[in-house]
JSON list of C-alpha atoms in Angstrom, two decimals:
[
{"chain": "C", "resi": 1, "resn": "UNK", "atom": "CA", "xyz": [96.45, 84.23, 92.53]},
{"chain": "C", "resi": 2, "resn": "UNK", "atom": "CA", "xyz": [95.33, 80.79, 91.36]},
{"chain": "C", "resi": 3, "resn": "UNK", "atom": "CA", "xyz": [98.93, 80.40, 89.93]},
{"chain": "C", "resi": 4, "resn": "UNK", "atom": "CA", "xyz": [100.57, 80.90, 93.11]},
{"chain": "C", "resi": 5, "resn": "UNK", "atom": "CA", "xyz": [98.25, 78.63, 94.99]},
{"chain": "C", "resi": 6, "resn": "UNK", "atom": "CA", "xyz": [99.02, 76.34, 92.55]},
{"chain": "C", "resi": 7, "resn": "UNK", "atom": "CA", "xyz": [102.90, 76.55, 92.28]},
{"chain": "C", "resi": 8, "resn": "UNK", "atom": "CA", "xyz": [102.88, 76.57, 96.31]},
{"chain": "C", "resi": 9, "resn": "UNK", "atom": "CA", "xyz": [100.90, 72.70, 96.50]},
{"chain": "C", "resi": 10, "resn": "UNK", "atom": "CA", "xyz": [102.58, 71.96, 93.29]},
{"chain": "C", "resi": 11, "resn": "UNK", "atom": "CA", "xyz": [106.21, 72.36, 94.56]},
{"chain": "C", "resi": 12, "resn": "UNK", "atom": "CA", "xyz": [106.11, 70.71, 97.91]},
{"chain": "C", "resi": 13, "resn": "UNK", "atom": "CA", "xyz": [104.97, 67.70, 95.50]},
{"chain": "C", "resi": 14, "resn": "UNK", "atom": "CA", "xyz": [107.89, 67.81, 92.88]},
{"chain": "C", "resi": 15, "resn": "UNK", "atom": "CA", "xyz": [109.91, 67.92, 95.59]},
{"chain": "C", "resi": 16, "resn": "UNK", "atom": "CA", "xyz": [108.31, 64.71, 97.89]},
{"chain": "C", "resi": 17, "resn": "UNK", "atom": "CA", "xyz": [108.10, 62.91, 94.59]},
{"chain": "C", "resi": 18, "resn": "UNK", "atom": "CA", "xyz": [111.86, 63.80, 94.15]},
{"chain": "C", "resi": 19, "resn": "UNK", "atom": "CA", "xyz": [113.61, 62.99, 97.50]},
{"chain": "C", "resi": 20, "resn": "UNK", "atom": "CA", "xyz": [111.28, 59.74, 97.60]},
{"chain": "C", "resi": 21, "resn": "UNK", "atom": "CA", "xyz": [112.81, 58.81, 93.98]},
{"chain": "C", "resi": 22, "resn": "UNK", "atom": "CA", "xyz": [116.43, 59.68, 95.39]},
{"chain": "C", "resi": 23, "resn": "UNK", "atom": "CA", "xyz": [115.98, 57.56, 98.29]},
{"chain": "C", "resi": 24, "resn": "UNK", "atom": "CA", "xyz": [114.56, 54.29, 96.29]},
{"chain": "C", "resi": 25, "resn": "UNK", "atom": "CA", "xyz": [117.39, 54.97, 93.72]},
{"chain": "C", "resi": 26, "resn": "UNK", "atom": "CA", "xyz": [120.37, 54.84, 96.89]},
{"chain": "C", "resi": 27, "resn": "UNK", "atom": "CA", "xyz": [118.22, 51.60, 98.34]},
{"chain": "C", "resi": 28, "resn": "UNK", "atom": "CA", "xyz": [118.38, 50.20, 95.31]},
{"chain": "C", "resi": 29, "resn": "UNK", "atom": "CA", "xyz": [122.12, 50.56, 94.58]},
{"chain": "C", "resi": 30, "resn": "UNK", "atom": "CA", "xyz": [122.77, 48.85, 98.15]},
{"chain": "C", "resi": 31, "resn": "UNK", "atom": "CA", "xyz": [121.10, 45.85, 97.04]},
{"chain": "C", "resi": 32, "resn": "UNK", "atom": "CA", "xyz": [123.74, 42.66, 96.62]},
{"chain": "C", "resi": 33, "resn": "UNK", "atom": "CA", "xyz": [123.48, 42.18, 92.71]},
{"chain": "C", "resi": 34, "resn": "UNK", "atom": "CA", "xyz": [125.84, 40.13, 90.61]},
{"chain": "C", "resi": 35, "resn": "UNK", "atom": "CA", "xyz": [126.42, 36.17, 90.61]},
{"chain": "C", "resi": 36, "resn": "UNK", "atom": "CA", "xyz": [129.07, 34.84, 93.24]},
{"chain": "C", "resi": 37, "resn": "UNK", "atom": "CA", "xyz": [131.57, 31.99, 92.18]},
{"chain": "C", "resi": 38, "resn": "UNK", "atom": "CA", "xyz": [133.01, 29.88, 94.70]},
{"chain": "C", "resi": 39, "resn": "UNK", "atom": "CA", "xyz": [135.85, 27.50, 95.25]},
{"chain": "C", "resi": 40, "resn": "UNK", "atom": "CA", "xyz": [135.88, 24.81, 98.24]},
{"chain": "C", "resi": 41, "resn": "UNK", "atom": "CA", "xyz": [139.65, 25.06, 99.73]},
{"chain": "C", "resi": 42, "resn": "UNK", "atom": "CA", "xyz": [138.94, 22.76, 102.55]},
{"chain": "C", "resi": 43, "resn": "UNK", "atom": "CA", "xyz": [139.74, 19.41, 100.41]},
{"chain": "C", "resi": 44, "resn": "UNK", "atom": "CA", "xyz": [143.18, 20.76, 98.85]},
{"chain": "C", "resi": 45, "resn": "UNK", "atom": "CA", "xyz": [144.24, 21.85, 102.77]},
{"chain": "C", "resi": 46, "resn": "UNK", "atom": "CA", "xyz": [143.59, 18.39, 103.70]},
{"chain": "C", "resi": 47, "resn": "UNK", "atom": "CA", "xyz": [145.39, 17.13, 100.53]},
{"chain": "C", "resi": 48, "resn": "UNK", "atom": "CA", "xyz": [148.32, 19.29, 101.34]},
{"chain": "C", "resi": 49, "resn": "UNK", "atom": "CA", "xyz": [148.38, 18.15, 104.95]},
{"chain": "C", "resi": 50, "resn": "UNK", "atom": "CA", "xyz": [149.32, 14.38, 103.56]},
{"chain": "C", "resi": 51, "resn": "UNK", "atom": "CA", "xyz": [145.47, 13.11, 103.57]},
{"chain": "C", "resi": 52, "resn": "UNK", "atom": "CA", "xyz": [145.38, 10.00, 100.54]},
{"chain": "C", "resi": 53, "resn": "UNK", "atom": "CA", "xyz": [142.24, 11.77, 99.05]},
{"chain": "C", "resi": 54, "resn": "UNK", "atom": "CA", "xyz": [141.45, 15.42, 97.14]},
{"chain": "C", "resi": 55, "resn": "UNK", "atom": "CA", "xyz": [138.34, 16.92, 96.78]},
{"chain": "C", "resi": 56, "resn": "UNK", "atom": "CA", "xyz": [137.15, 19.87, 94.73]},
{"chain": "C", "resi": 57, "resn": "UNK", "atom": "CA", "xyz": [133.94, 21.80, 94.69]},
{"chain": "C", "resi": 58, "resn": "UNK", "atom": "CA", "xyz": [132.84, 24.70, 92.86]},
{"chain": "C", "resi": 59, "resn": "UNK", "atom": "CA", "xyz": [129.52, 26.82, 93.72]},
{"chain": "C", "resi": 60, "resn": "UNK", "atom": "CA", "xyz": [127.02, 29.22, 92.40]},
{"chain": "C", "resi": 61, "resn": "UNK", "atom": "CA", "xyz": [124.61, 31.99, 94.52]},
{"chain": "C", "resi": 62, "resn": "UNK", "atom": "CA", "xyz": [123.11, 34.54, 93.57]},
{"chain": "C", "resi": 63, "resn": "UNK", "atom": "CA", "xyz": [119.94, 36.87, 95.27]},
{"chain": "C", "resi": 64, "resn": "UNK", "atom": "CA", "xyz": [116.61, 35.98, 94.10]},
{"chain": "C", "resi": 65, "resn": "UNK", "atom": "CA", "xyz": [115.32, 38.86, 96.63]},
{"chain": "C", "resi": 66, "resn": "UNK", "atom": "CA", "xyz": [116.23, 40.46, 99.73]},
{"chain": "C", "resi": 67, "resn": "UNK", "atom": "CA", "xyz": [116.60, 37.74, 102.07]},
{"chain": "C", "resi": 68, "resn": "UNK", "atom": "CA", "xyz": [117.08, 34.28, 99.62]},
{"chain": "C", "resi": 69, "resn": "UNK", "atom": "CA", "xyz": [119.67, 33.25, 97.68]},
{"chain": "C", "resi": 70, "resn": "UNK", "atom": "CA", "xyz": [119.48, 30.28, 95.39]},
{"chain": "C", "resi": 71, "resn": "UNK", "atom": "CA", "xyz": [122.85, 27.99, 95.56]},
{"chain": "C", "resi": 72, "resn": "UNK", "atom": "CA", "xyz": [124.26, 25.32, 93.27]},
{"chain": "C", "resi": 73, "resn": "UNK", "atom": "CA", "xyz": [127.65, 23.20, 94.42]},
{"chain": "C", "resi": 74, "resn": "UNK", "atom": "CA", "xyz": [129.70, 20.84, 92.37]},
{"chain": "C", "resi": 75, "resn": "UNK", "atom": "CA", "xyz": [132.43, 18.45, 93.44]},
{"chain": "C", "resi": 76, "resn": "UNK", "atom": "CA", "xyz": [134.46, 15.95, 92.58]},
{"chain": "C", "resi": 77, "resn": "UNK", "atom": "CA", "xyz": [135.95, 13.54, 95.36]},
{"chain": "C", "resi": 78, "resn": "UNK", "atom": "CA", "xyz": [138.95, 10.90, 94.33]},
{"chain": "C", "resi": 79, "resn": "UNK", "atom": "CA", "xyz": [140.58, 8.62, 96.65]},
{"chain": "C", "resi": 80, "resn": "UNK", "atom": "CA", "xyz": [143.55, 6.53, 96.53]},
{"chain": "C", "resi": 81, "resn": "UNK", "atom": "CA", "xyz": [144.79, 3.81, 99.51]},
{"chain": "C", "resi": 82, "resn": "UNK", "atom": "CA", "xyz": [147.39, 1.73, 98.93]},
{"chain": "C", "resi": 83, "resn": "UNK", "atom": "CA", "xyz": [149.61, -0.53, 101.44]},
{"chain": "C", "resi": 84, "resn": "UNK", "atom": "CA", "xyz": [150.68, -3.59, 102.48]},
{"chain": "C", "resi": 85, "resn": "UNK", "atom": "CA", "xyz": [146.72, -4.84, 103.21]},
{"chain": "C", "resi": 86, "resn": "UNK", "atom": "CA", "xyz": [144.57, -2.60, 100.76]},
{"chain": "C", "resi": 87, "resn": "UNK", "atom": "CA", "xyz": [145.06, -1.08, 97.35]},
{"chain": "C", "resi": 88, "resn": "UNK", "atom": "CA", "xyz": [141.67, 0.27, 96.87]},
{"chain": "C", "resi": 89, "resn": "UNK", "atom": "CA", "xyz": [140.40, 3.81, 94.73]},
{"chain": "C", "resi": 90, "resn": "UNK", "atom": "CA", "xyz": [137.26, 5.88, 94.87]},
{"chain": "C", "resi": 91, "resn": "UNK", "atom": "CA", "xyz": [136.21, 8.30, 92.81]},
{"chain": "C", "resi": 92, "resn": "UNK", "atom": "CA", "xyz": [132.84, 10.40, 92.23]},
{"chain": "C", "resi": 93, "resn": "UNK", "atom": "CA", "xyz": [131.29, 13.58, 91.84]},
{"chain": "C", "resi": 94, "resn": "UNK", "atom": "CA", "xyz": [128.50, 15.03, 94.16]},
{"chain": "C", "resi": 95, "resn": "UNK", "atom": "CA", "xyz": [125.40, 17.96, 93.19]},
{"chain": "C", "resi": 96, "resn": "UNK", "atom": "CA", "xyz": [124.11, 20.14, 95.96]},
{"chain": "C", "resi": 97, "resn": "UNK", "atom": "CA", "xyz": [121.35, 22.99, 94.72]},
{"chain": "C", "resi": 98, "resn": "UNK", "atom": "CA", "xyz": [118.96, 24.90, 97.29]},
{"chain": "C", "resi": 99, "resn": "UNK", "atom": "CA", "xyz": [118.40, 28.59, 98.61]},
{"chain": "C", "resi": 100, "resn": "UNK", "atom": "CA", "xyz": [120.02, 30.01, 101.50]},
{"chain": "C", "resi": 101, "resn": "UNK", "atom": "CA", "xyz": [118.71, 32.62, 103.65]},
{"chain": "C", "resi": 102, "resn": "UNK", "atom": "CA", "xyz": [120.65, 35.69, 104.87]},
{"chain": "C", "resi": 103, "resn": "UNK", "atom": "CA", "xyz": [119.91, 36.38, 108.70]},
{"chain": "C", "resi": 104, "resn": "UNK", "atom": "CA", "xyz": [121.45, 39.74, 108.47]},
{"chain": "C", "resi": 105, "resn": "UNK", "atom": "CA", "xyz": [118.72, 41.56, 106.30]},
{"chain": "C", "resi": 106, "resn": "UNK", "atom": "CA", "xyz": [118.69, 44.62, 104.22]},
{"chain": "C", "resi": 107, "resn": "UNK", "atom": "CA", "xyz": [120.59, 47.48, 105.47]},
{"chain": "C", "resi": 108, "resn": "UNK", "atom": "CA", "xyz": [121.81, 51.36, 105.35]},
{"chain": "C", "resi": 109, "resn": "UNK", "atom": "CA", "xyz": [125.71, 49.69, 104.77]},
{"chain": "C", "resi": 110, "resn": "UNK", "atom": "CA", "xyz": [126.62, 48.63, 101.40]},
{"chain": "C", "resi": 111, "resn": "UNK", "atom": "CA", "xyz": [129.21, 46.25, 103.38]},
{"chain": "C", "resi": 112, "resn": "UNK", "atom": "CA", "xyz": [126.94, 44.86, 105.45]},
{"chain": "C", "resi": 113, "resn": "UNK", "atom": "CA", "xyz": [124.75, 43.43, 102.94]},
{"chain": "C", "resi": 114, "resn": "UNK", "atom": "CA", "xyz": [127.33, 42.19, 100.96]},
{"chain": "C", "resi": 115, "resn": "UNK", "atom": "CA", "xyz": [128.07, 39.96, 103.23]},
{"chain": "C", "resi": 116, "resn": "UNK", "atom": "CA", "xyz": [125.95, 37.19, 104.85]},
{"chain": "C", "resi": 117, "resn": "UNK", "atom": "CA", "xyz": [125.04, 35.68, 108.11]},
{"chain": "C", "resi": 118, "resn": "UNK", "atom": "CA", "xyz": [122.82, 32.14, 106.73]},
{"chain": "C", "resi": 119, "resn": "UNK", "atom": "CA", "xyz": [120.90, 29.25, 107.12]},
{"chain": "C", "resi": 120, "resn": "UNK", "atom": "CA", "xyz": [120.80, 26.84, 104.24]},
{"chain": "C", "resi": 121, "resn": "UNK", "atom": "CA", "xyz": [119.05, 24.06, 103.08]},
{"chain": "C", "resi": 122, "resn": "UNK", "atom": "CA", "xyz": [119.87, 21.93, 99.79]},
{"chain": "C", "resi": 123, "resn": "UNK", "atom": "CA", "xyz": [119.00, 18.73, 98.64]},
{"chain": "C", "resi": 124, "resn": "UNK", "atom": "CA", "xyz": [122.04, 16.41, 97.37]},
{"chain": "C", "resi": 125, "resn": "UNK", "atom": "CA", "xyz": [122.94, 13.82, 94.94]},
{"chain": "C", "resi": 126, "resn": "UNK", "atom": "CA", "xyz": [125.82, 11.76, 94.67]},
{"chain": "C", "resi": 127, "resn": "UNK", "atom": "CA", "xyz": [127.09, 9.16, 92.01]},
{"chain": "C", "resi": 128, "resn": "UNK", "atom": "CA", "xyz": [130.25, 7.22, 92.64]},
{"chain": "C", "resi": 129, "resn": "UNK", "atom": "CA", "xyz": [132.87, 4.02, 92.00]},
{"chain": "C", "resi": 130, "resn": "UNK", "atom": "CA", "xyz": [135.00, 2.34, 93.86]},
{"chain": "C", "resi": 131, "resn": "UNK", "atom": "CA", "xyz": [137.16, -0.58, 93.07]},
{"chain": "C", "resi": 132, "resn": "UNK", "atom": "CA", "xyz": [140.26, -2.87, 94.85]},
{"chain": "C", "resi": 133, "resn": "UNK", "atom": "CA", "xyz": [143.07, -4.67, 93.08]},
{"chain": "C", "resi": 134, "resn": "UNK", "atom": "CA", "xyz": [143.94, -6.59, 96.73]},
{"chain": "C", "resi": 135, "resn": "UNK", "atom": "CA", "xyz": [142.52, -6.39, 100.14]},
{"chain": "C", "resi": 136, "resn": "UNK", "atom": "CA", "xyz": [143.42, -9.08, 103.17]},
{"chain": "C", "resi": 137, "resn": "UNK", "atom": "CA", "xyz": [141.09, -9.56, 106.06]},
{"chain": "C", "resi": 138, "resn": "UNK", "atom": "CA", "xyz": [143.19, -10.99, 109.15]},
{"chain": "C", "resi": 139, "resn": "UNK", "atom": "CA", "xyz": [141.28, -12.77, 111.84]},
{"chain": "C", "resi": 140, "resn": "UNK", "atom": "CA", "xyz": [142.76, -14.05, 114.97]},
{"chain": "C", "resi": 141, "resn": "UNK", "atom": "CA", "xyz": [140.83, -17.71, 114.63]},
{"chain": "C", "resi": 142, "resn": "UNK", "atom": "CA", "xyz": [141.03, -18.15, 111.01]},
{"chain": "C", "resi": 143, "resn": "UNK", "atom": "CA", "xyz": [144.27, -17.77, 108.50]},
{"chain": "C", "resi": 144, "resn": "UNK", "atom": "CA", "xyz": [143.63, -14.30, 106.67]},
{"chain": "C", "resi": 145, "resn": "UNK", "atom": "CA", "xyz": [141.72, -14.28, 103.80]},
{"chain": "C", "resi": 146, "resn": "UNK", "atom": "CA", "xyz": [142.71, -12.05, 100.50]},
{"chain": "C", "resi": 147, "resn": "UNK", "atom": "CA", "xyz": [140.48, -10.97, 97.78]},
{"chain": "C", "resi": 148, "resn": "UNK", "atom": "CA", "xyz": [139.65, -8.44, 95.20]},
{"chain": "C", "resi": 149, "resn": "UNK", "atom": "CA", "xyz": [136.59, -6.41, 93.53]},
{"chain": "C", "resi": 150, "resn": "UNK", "atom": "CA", "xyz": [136.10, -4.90, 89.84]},
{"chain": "C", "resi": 151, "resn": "UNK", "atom": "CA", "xyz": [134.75, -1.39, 89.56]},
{"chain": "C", "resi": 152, "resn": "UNK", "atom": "CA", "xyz": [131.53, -0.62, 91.14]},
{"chain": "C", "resi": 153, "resn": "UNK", "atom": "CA", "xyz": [129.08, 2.03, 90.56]},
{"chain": "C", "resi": 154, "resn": "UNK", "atom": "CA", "xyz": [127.09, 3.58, 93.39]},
{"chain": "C", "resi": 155, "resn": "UNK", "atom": "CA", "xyz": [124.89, 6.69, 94.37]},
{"chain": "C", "resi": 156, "resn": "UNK", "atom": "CA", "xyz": [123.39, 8.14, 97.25]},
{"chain": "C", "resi": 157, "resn": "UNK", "atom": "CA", "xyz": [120.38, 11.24, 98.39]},
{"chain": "C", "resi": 158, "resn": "UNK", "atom": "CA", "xyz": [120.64, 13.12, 101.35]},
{"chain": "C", "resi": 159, "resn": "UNK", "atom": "CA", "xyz": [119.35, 16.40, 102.47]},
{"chain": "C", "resi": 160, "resn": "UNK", "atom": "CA", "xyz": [121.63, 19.18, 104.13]},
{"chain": "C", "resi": 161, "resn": "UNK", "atom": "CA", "xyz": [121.02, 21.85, 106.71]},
{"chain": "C", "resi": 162, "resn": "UNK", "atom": "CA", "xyz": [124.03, 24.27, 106.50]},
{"chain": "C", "resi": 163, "resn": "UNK", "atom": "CA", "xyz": [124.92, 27.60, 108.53]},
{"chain": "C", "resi": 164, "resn": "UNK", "atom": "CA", "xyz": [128.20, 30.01, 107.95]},
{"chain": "C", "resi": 165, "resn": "UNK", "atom": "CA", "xyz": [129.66, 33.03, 106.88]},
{"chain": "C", "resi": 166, "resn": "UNK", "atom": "CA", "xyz": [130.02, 35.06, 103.86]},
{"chain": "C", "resi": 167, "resn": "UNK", "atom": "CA", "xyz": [132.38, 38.35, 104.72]},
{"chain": "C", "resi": 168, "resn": "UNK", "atom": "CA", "xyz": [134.11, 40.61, 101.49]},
{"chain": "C", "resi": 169, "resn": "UNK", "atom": "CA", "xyz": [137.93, 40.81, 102.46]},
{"chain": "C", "resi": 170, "resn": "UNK", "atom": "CA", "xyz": [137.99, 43.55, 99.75]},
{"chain": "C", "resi": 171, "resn": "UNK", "atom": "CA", "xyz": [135.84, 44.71, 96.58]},
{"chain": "C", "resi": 172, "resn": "UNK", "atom": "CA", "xyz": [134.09, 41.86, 95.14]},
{"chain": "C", "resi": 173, "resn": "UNK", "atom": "CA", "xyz": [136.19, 39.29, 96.87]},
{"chain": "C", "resi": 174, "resn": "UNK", "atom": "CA", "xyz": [134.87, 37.15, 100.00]},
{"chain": "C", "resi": 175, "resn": "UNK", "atom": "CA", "xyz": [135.65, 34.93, 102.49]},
{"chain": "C", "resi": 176, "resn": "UNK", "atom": "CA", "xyz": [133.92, 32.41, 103.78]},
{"chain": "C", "resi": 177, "resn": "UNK", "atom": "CA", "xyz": [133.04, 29.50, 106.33]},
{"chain": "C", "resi": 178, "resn": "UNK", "atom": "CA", "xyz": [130.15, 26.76, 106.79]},
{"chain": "C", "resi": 179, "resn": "UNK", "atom": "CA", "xyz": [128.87, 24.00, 109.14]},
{"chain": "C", "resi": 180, "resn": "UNK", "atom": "CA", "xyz": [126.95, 21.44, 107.18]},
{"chain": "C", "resi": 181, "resn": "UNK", "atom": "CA", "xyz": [124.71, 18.41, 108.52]},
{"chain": "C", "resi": 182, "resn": "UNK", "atom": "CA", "xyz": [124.04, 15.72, 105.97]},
{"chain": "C", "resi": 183, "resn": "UNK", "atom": "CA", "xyz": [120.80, 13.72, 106.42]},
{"chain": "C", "resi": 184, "resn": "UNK", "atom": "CA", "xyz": [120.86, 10.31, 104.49]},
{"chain": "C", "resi": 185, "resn": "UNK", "atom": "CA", "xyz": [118.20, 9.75, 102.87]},
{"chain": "C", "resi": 186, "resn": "UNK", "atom": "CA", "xyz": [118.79, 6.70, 100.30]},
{"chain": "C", "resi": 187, "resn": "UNK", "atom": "CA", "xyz": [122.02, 4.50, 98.78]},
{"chain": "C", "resi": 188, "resn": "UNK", "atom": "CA", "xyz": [122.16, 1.92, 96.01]},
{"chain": "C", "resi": 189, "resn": "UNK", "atom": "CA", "xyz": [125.47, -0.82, 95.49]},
{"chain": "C", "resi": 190, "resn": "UNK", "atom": "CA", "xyz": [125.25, -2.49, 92.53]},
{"chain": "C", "resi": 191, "resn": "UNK", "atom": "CA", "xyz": [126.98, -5.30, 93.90]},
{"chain": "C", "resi": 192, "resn": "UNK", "atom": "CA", "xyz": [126.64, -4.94, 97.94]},
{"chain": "C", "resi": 193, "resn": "UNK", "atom": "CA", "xyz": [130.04, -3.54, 98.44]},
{"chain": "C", "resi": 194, "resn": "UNK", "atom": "CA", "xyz": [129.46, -0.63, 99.96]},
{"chain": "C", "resi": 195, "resn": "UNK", "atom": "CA", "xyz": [132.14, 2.43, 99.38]},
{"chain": "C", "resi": 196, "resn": "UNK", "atom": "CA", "xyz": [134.58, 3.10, 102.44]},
{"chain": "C", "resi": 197, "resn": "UNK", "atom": "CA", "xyz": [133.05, 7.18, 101.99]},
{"chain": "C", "resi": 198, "resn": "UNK", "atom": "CA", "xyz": [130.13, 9.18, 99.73]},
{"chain": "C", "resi": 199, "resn": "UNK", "atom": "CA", "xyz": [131.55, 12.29, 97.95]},
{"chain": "C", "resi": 200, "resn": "UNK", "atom": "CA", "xyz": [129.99, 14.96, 99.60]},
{"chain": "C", "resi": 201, "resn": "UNK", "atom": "CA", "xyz": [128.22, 13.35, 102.14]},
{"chain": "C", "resi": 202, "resn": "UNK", "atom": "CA", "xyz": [130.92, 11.33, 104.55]},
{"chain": "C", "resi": 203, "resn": "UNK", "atom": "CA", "xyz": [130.46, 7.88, 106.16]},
{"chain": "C", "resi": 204, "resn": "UNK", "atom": "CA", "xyz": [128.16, 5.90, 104.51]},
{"chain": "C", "resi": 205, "resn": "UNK", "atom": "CA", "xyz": [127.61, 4.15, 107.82]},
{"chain": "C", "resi": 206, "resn": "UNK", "atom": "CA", "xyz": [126.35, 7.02, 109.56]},
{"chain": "C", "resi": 207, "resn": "UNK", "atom": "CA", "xyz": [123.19, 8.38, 108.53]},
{"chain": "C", "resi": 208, "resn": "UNK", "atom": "CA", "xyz": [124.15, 11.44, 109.90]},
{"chain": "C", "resi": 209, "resn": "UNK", "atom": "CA", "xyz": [127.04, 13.57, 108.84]},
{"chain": "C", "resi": 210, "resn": "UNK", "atom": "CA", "xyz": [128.46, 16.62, 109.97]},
{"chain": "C", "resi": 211, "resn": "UNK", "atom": "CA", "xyz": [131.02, 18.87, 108.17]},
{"chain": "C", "resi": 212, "resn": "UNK", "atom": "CA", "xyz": [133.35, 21.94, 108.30]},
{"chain": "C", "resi": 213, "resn": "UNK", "atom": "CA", "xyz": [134.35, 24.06, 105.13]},
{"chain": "C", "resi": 214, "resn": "UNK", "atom": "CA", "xyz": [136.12, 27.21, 104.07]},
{"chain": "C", "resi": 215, "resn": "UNK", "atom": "CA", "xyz": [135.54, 29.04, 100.73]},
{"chain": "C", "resi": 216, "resn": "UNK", "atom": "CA", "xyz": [136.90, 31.57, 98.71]},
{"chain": "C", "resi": 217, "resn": "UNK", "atom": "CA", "xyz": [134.47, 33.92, 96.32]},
{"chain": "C", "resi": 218, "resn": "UNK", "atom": "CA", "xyz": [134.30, 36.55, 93.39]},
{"chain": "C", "resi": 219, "resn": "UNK", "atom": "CA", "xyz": [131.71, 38.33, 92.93]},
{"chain": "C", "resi": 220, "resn": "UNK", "atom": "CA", "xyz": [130.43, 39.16, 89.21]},
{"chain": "C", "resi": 221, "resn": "UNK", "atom": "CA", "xyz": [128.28, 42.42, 89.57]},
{"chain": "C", "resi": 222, "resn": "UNK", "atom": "CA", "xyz": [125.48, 42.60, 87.39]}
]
């Protein structure tokens, strides 16, 4: 009699235990896990739509929980004007790391948390040259005046708030599309002459930035 009493408390348990283990195990394979690569198409569009500079950027995420997803970017920005008034290049390379957040949250579809709905917030660095063979300044009161300027190094801080779009096309490929504010925070010339744009950041005379970009992903599933 004992037996039974205890096979009848001892079953419903097994069988809790069971469907509770089941359901953590079906959670858990839902989670995003695996480390996404990126690629920044936005510069070569440009490029291919006749502008005189490339850019290329290359980027890293990957969940550290739930919700947050630390993020490293590399780029390299090269730029080459030449006419009848200015033969002038700039090149440099740019670093952004910091976490985004995913606003859409853990849910039943596997889909659904693949992709991402984010805020994002990195901190940047930026180092940089820029030299020109010839450049003429016209003035309407004075006869122009022509000059020229041996490579200088330069770099530049800045903060970014960013916002966009991650969405799989098909298995473990995603498309995907950001707004980005750039904050300046601090440049350095080593000679004065500031650079006609930062890689990464835009307008040096603007301490404010904003930016559009499109990316393509793979994701490597752990």
């Amino acid at each position: 009699m004992k037996e039974k009493t205890i096979l009848k408390l001892l079953f419903p348990a097994l069988a809790l235990l069971f469907l509770q283990s089941n359901t953590q195990a079906q959670e858990k394979d839902t989670i995003f896990r695996g480390l996404r690569i990126g690629a920044d198409i936005s510069g070569l569009m440009r490029y291919a739509f006749g502008n005189n500079a490339s850019q290329y950027a290359f980027s890293l995420d990957m969940p550290l929980n739930k919700n947050w997803y630390p993020t490293l970017e590399v780029g390299y920005y090269q730029q080459n004007t030449q006419n009848s008034k200015l033969t002038y290049q700039l090149a440099g390379t740019y670093f952004e790391a910091g976490l985004d957040h995913n606003l859409i949250g853990v849910k039943d579809s596997t889909r659904i948390e693949r992709d991402m709905a984010y805020l994002g917030y990195r901190l940047c660095f930026s180092n940089y040259n820029h030299k020109s063979s010839f450049y003429e300044i016209t003035d309407s009161l004075w006869s122009p005046y022509t000059g020229s300027f041996e490579k200088q190094s330069n770099n530049a801080f800045w903060v970014q708030v960013t916002g966009g779009f991650k969405t799989e096309l098909f298995q473990n490929f995603f498309l995907g599309w950001n707004v980005k504010m750039n904050i300046k925070i601090y440049t350095k010339t080593s000679s004065g002459i500031q650079a006609v744009y930062i890689p990464g950041f835009g307008k040096p005379s603007k301490n404010v930035n904003f930016g559009i970009g499109f990316s393509l992903y793979y994701l490597i599933p752990f």
